[in-house]
């Protein structure tokens, strides 16, 4: 069997993904996460925080909630149904840090949790930091010219 024939065979026997259902689940569960964030924002504003402080508190709350749900193995069950609906919000970033930490905790605090915690999120942090430095330098040079 050639590689092309094998690829065609696998494609033929593989179950089709219910694209419409997957998109709908991602949309409504991601939307629920956003509604939860908005409710938290309204609550923090009602407690007297200004918009900037309330936004920070909401981000911290969602990250904490996501990390706790990941540790309890609840977040993975939600993500099975929601797909990108749980990966795109900030909760997905928190999950990408907490999940490897939970998975490798048996290997010890330093070599397990510490080393594996940023295996997924590390490149995102590095590229985000580098991109912000590059954009900052471009902005700075642009301001010198203007």
mmCIF file with all atom_site columns, C-alpha atoms in Angstrom:
data_model
loop_
_atom_site.group_PDB
_atom_site.id
_atom_site.type_symbol
_atom_site.label_atom_id
_atom_site.label_alt_id
_atom_site.label_comp_id
_atom_site.label_asym_id
_atom_site.label_entity_id
_atom_site.label_seq_id
_atom_site.pdbx_PDB_ins_code
_atom_site.Cartn_x
_atom_site.Cartn_y
_atom_site.Cartn_z
_atom_site.occupancy
_atom_site.B_iso_or_equiv
_atom_site.pdbx_formal_charge
_atom_site.auth_seq_id
_atom_site.auth_comp_id
_atom_site.auth_asym_id
_atom_site.auth_atom_id
_atom_site.pdbx_PDB_model_num
ATOM 1   C CA . UNK A 1 1   ? 0.000   0.000  0.000  1.00 0.00 ? 1   UNK A CA 1
ATOM 2   C CA . UNK A 1 2   ? 1.467   3.371  -0.988 1.00 0.00 ? 2   UNK A CA 1
ATOM 3   C CA . UNK A 1 3   ? 1.435   6.447  1.196  1.00 0.00 ? 3   UNK A CA 1
ATOM 4   C CA . UNK A 1 4   ? -1.324  8.041  -0.916 1.00 0.00 ? 4   UNK A CA 1
ATOM 5   C CA . UNK A 1 5   ? -3.462  4.906  -0.763 1.00 0.00 ? 5   UNK A CA 1
ATOM 6   C CA . UNK A 1 6   ? -2.968  4.689  2.977  1.00 0.00 ? 6   UNK A CA 1
ATOM 7   C CA . UNK A 1 7   ? -3.945  8.358  3.389  1.00 0.00 ? 7   UNK A CA 1
ATOM 8   C CA . UNK A 1 8   ? -7.084  7.817  1.306  1.00 0.00 ? 8   UNK A CA 1
ATOM 9   C CA . UNK A 1 9   ? -7.936  4.703  3.330  1.00 0.00 ? 9   UNK A CA 1
ATOM 10  C CA . UNK A 1 10  ? -7.564  6.534  6.649  1.00 0.00 ? 10  UNK A CA 1
ATOM 11  C CA . UNK A 1 11  ? -9.664  9.434  5.399  1.00 0.00 ? 11  UNK A CA 1
ATOM 12  C CA . UNK A 1 12  ? -12.353 7.006  4.252  1.00 0.00 ? 12  UNK A CA 1
ATOM 13  C CA . UNK A 1 13  ? -12.670 5.135  7.553  1.00 0.00 ? 13  UNK A CA 1
ATOM 14  C CA . UNK A 1 14  ? -12.200 8.113  9.889  1.00 0.00 ? 14  UNK A CA 1
ATOM 15  C CA . UNK A 1 15  ? -15.414 9.411  11.420 1.00 0.00 ? 15  UNK A CA 1
ATOM 16  C CA . UNK A 1 16  ? -16.530 12.816 10.227 1.00 0.00 ? 16  UNK A CA 1
ATOM 17  C CA . UNK A 1 17  ? -16.393 15.643 12.717 1.00 0.00 ? 17  UNK A CA 1
ATOM 18  C CA . UNK A 1 18  ? -19.757 17.339 13.362 1.00 0.00 ? 18  UNK A CA 1
ATOM 19  C CA . UNK A 1 19  ? -18.445 20.797 12.413 1.00 0.00 ? 19  UNK A CA 1
ATOM 20  C CA . UNK A 1 20  ? -21.714 22.669 13.022 1.00 0.00 ? 20  UNK A CA 1
ATOM 21  C CA . UNK A 1 21  ? -22.222 21.151 16.461 1.00 0.00 ? 21  UNK A CA 1
ATOM 22  C CA . UNK A 1 22  ? -18.587 21.777 17.417 1.00 0.00 ? 22  UNK A CA 1
ATOM 23  C CA . UNK A 1 23  ? -18.787 25.435 16.357 1.00 0.00 ? 23  UNK A CA 1
ATOM 24  C CA . UNK A 1 24  ? -22.065 25.933 18.206 1.00 0.00 ? 24  UNK A CA 1
ATOM 25  C CA . UNK A 1 25  ? -20.660 24.397 21.402 1.00 0.00 ? 25  UNK A CA 1
ATOM 26  C CA . UNK A 1 26  ? -17.513 26.532 21.169 1.00 0.00 ? 26  UNK A CA 1
ATOM 27  C CA . UNK A 1 27  ? -19.644 29.631 20.633 1.00 0.00 ? 27  UNK A CA 1
ATOM 28  C CA . UNK A 1 28  ? -22.072 29.194 23.513 1.00 0.00 ? 28  UNK A CA 1
ATOM 29  C CA . UNK A 1 29  ? -19.599 27.880 26.088 1.00 0.00 ? 29  UNK A CA 1
ATOM 30  C CA . UNK A 1 30  ? -17.061 30.580 25.179 1.00 0.00 ? 30  UNK A CA 1
ATOM 31  C CA . UNK A 1 31  ? -19.924 33.052 25.438 1.00 0.00 ? 31  UNK A CA 1
ATOM 32  C CA . UNK A 1 32  ? -20.791 31.761 28.914 1.00 0.00 ? 32  UNK A CA 1
ATOM 33  C CA . UNK A 1 33  ? -17.187 32.340 29.983 1.00 0.00 ? 33  UNK A CA 1
ATOM 34  C CA . UNK A 1 34  ? -17.458 35.907 28.691 1.00 0.00 ? 34  UNK A CA 1
ATOM 35  C CA . UNK A 1 35  ? -20.789 36.403 30.483 1.00 0.00 ? 35  UNK A CA 1
ATOM 36  C CA . UNK A 1 36  ? -19.167 35.142 33.692 1.00 0.00 ? 36  UNK A CA 1
ATOM 37  C CA . UNK A 1 37  ? -16.368 37.665 33.163 1.00 0.00 ? 37  UNK A CA 1
ATOM 38  C CA . UNK A 1 38  ? -18.865 40.474 32.586 1.00 0.00 ? 38  UNK A CA 1
ATOM 39  C CA . UNK A 1 39  ? -20.822 39.541 35.709 1.00 0.00 ? 39  UNK A CA 1
ATOM 40  C CA . UNK A 1 40  ? -17.583 39.557 37.691 1.00 0.00 ? 40  UNK A CA 1
ATOM 41  C CA . UNK A 1 41  ? -16.701 42.948 36.170 1.00 0.00 ? 41  UNK A CA 1
ATOM 42  C CA . UNK A 1 42  ? -20.060 44.360 37.216 1.00 0.00 ? 42  UNK A CA 1
ATOM 43  C CA . UNK A 1 43  ? -19.606 42.912 40.700 1.00 0.00 ? 43  UNK A CA 1
ATOM 44  C CA . UNK A 1 44  ? -16.140 44.375 41.125 1.00 0.00 ? 44  UNK A CA 1
ATOM 45  C CA . UNK A 1 45  ? -17.368 47.760 39.848 1.00 0.00 ? 45  UNK A CA 1
ATOM 46  C CA . UNK A 1 46  ? -20.245 47.614 42.359 1.00 0.00 ? 46  UNK A CA 1
ATOM 47  C CA . UNK A 1 47  ? -17.656 47.035 45.091 1.00 0.00 ? 47  UNK A CA 1
ATOM 48  C CA . UNK A 1 48  ? -16.045 50.357 44.147 1.00 0.00 ? 48  UNK A CA 1
ATOM 49  C CA . UNK A 1 49  ? -13.167 49.359 41.843 1.00 0.00 ? 49  UNK A CA 1
ATOM 50  C CA . UNK A 1 50  ? -12.493 51.580 38.848 1.00 0.00 ? 50  UNK A CA 1
ATOM 51  C CA . UNK A 1 51  ? -12.671 50.053 35.358 1.00 0.00 ? 51  UNK A CA 1
ATOM 52  C CA . UNK A 1 52  ? -8.934  49.273 35.152 1.00 0.00 ? 52  UNK A CA 1
ATOM 53  C CA . UNK A 1 53  ? -8.747  47.649 38.601 1.00 0.00 ? 53  UNK A CA 1
ATOM 54  C CA . UNK A 1 54  ? -11.972 45.732 37.986 1.00 0.00 ? 54  UNK A CA 1
ATOM 55  C CA . UNK A 1 55  ? -10.605 44.403 34.681 1.00 0.00 ? 55  UNK A CA 1
ATOM 56  C CA . UNK A 1 56  ? -7.473  43.233 36.438 1.00 0.00 ? 56  UNK A CA 1
ATOM 57  C CA . UNK A 1 57  ? -9.540  41.571 39.178 1.00 0.00 ? 57  UNK A CA 1
ATOM 58  C CA . UNK A 1 58  ? -11.702 39.817 36.575 1.00 0.00 ? 58  UNK A CA 1
ATOM 59  C CA . UNK A 1 59  ? -8.628  38.481 34.771 1.00 0.00 ? 59  UNK A CA 1
ATOM 60  C CA . UNK A 1 60  ? -7.153  37.236 38.035 1.00 0.00 ? 60  UNK A CA 1
ATOM 61  C CA . UNK A 1 61  ? -10.470 35.635 39.014 1.00 0.00 ? 61  UNK A CA 1
ATOM 62  C CA . UNK A 1 62  ? -10.898 33.840 35.688 1.00 0.00 ? 62  UNK A CA 1
ATOM 63  C CA . UNK A 1 63  ? -7.306  32.584 35.738 1.00 0.00 ? 63  UNK A CA 1
ATOM 64  C CA . UNK A 1 64  ? -7.721  31.334 39.314 1.00 0.00 ? 64  UNK A CA 1
ATOM 65  C CA . UNK A 1 65  ? -11.045 29.662 38.536 1.00 0.00 ? 65  UNK A CA 1
ATOM 66  C CA . UNK A 1 66  ? -9.561  27.997 35.461 1.00 0.00 ? 66  UNK A CA 1
ATOM 67  C CA . UNK A 1 67  ? -6.534  26.731 37.376 1.00 0.00 ? 67  UNK A CA 1
ATOM 68  C CA . UNK A 1 68  ? -8.736  25.344 40.172 1.00 0.00 ? 68  UNK A CA 1
ATOM 69  C CA . UNK A 1 69  ? -11.072 23.641 37.680 1.00 0.00 ? 69  UNK A CA 1
ATOM 70  C CA . UNK A 1 70  ? -8.030  22.204 35.887 1.00 0.00 ? 70  UNK A CA 1
ATOM 71  C CA . UNK A 1 71  ? -6.694  20.815 39.152 1.00 0.00 ? 71  UNK A CA 1
ATOM 72  C CA . UNK A 1 72  ? -10.079 19.212 39.858 1.00 0.00 ? 72  UNK A CA 1
ATOM 73  C CA . UNK A 1 73  ? -10.174 17.725 36.301 1.00 0.00 ? 73  UNK A CA 1
ATOM 74  C CA . UNK A 1 74  ? -13.386 19.611 35.535 1.00 0.00 ? 74  UNK A CA 1
ATOM 75  C CA . UNK A 1 75  ? -11.914 22.000 32.963 1.00 0.00 ? 75  UNK A CA 1
ATOM 76  C CA . UNK A 1 76  ? -10.897 19.127 30.673 1.00 0.00 ? 76  UNK A CA 1
ATOM 77  C CA . UNK A 1 77  ? -14.451 17.783 30.691 1.00 0.00 ? 77  UNK A CA 1
ATOM 78  C CA . UNK A 1 78  ? -15.774 21.210 29.709 1.00 0.00 ? 78  UNK A CA 1
ATOM 79  C CA . UNK A 1 79  ? -13.110 21.556 27.005 1.00 0.00 ? 79  UNK A CA 1
ATOM 80  C CA . UNK A 1 80  ? -14.092 18.208 25.451 1.00 0.00 ? 80  UNK A CA 1
ATOM 81  C CA . UNK A 1 81  ? -17.436 19.736 24.547 1.00 0.00 ? 81  UNK A CA 1
ATOM 82  C CA . UNK A 1 82  ? -16.425 23.367 24.005 1.00 0.00 ? 82  UNK A CA 1
ATOM 83  C CA . UNK A 1 83  ? -13.167 22.994 22.078 1.00 0.00 ? 83  UNK A CA 1
ATOM 84  C CA . UNK A 1 84  ? -11.879 26.449 21.161 1.00 0.00 ? 84  UNK A CA 1
ATOM 85  C CA . UNK A 1 85  ? -14.591 28.023 23.308 1.00 0.00 ? 85  UNK A CA 1
ATOM 86  C CA . UNK A 1 86  ? -12.427 27.240 26.336 1.00 0.00 ? 86  UNK A CA 1
ATOM 87  C CA . UNK A 1 87  ? -9.059  27.708 24.660 1.00 0.00 ? 87  UNK A CA 1
ATOM 88  C CA . UNK A 1 88  ? -9.456  31.218 23.271 1.00 0.00 ? 88  UNK A CA 1
ATOM 89  C CA . UNK A 1 89  ? -10.394 33.146 26.453 1.00 0.00 ? 89  UNK A CA 1
ATOM 90  C CA . UNK A 1 90  ? -7.827  33.803 29.183 1.00 0.00 ? 90  UNK A CA 1
ATOM 91  C CA . UNK A 1 91  ? -9.089  30.657 30.893 1.00 0.00 ? 91  UNK A CA 1
ATOM 92  C CA . UNK A 1 92  ? -7.438  28.582 28.163 1.00 0.00 ? 92  UNK A CA 1
ATOM 93  C CA . UNK A 1 93  ? -4.085  30.205 28.877 1.00 0.00 ? 93  UNK A CA 1
ATOM 94  C CA . UNK A 1 94  ? -4.410  29.425 32.573 1.00 0.00 ? 94  UNK A CA 1
ATOM 95  C CA . UNK A 1 95  ? -5.359  25.845 31.715 1.00 0.00 ? 95  UNK A CA 1
ATOM 96  C CA . UNK A 1 96  ? -2.304  25.484 29.471 1.00 0.00 ? 96  UNK A CA 1
ATOM 97  C CA . UNK A 1 97  ? -0.082  26.372 32.426 1.00 0.00 ? 97  UNK A CA 1
ATOM 98  C CA . UNK A 1 98  ? -1.930  24.440 35.133 1.00 0.00 ? 98  UNK A CA 1
ATOM 99  C CA . UNK A 1 99  ? -2.508  21.177 33.222 1.00 0.00 ? 99  UNK A CA 1
ATOM 100 C CA . UNK A 1 100 ? 1.178   20.228 32.761 1.00 0.00 ? 100 UNK A CA 1
ATOM 101 C CA . UNK A 1 101 ? 1.875   21.237 36.368 1.00 0.00 ? 101 UNK A CA 1
ATOM 102 C CA . UNK A 1 102 ? -0.832  18.858 37.590 1.00 0.00 ? 102 UNK A CA 1
ATOM 103 C CA . UNK A 1 103 ? 0.225   16.097 35.207 1.00 0.00 ? 103 UNK A CA 1
ATOM 104 C CA . UNK A 1 104 ? 3.904   16.131 36.171 1.00 0.00 ? 104 UNK A CA 1
ATOM 105 C CA . UNK A 1 105 ? 3.612   16.825 39.922 1.00 0.00 ? 105 UNK A CA 1
ATOM 106 C CA . UNK A 1 106 ? 4.724   13.261 40.688 1.00 0.00 ? 106 UNK A CA 1
ATOM 107 C CA . UNK A 1 107 ? 8.147   14.088 39.232 1.00 0.00 ? 107 UNK A CA 1
ATOM 108 C CA . UNK A 1 108 ? 8.776   16.634 41.975 1.00 0.00 ? 108 UNK A CA 1
ATOM 109 C CA . UNK A 1 109 ? 8.340   20.338 42.495 1.00 0.00 ? 109 UNK A CA 1
ATOM 110 C CA . UNK A 1 110 ? 11.357  21.537 40.490 1.00 0.00 ? 110 UNK A CA 1
ATOM 111 C CA . UNK A 1 111 ? 11.778  18.950 37.720 1.00 0.00 ? 111 UNK A CA 1
ATOM 112 C CA . UNK A 1 112 ? 8.078   18.144 37.455 1.00 0.00 ? 112 UNK A CA 1
ATOM 113 C CA . UNK A 1 113 ? 5.916   21.170 38.171 1.00 0.00 ? 113 UNK A CA 1
ATOM 114 C CA . UNK A 1 114 ? 8.521   23.883 37.606 1.00 0.00 ? 114 UNK A CA 1
ATOM 115 C CA . UNK A 1 115 ? 10.027  22.468 34.429 1.00 0.00 ? 115 UNK A CA 1
ATOM 116 C CA . UNK A 1 116 ? 6.820   21.313 32.747 1.00 0.00 ? 116 UNK A CA 1
ATOM 117 C CA . UNK A 1 117 ? 4.551   24.210 33.704 1.00 0.00 ? 117 UNK A CA 1
ATOM 118 C CA . UNK A 1 118 ? 5.553   26.374 30.763 1.00 0.00 ? 118 UNK A CA 1
ATOM 119 C CA . UNK A 1 119 ? 5.985   23.707 28.077 1.00 0.00 ? 119 UNK A CA 1
ATOM 120 C CA . UNK A 1 120 ? 2.845   24.875 26.270 1.00 0.00 ? 120 UNK A CA 1
ATOM 121 C CA . UNK A 1 121 ? 2.536   28.472 27.462 1.00 0.00 ? 121 UNK A CA 1
ATOM 122 C CA . UNK A 1 122 ? 6.273   29.229 27.405 1.00 0.00 ? 122 UNK A CA 1
ATOM 123 C CA . UNK A 1 123 ? 6.565   29.842 23.661 1.00 0.00 ? 123 UNK A CA 1
ATOM 124 C CA . UNK A 1 124 ? 3.481   32.059 23.778 1.00 0.00 ? 124 UNK A CA 1
ATOM 125 C CA . UNK A 1 125 ? 5.014   34.139 26.558 1.00 0.00 ? 125 UNK A CA 1
ATOM 126 C CA . UNK A 1 126 ? 8.386   34.369 24.778 1.00 0.00 ? 126 UNK A CA 1
ATOM 127 C CA . UNK A 1 127 ? 6.943   35.360 21.403 1.00 0.00 ? 127 UNK A CA 1
ATOM 128 C CA . UNK A 1 128 ? 4.521   37.791 23.026 1.00 0.00 ? 128 UNK A CA 1
ATOM 129 C CA . UNK A 1 129 ? 7.342   39.450 24.935 1.00 0.00 ? 129 UNK A CA 1
ATOM 130 C CA . UNK A 1 130 ? 9.617   39.635 21.890 1.00 0.00 ? 130 UNK A CA 1
ATOM 131 C CA . UNK A 1 131 ? 6.794   41.004 19.733 1.00 0.00 ? 131 UNK A CA 1
ATOM 132 C CA . UNK A 1 132 ? 5.999   43.691 22.314 1.00 0.00 ? 132 UNK A CA 1
ATOM 133 C CA . UNK A 1 133 ? 9.666   44.750 22.451 1.00 0.00 ? 133 UNK A CA 1
ATOM 134 C CA . UNK A 1 134 ? 9.863   44.920 18.638 1.00 0.00 ? 134 UNK A CA 1
ATOM 135 C CA . UNK A 1 135 ? 6.613   46.888 18.428 1.00 0.00 ? 135 UNK A CA 1
ATOM 136 C CA . UNK A 1 136 ? 7.805   49.177 21.220 1.00 0.00 ? 136 UNK A CA 1
ATOM 137 C CA . UNK A 1 137 ? 11.054  49.889 19.368 1.00 0.00 ? 137 UNK A CA 1
ATOM 138 C CA . UNK A 1 138 ? 9.168   50.586 16.147 1.00 0.00 ? 138 UNK A CA 1
ATOM 139 C CA . UNK A 1 139 ? 6.821   52.916 18.023 1.00 0.00 ? 139 UNK A CA 1
ATOM 140 C CA . UNK A 1 140 ? 9.759   54.667 19.712 1.00 0.00 ? 140 UNK A CA 1
ATOM 141 C CA . UNK A 1 141 ? 11.544  55.175 16.384 1.00 0.00 ? 141 UNK A CA 1
ATOM 142 C CA . UNK A 1 142 ? 8.312   56.411 14.825 1.00 0.00 ? 142 UNK A CA 1
ATOM 143 C CA . UNK A 1 143 ? 7.921   58.974 17.602 1.00 0.00 ? 143 UNK A CA 1
ATOM 144 C CA . UNK A 1 144 ? 11.496  60.193 17.019 1.00 0.00 ? 144 UNK A CA 1
ATOM 145 C CA . UNK A 1 145 ? 10.765  60.749 13.325 1.00 0.00 ? 145 UNK A CA 1
ATOM 146 C CA . UNK A 1 146 ? 7.481   62.540 13.969 1.00 0.00 ? 146 UNK A CA 1
#
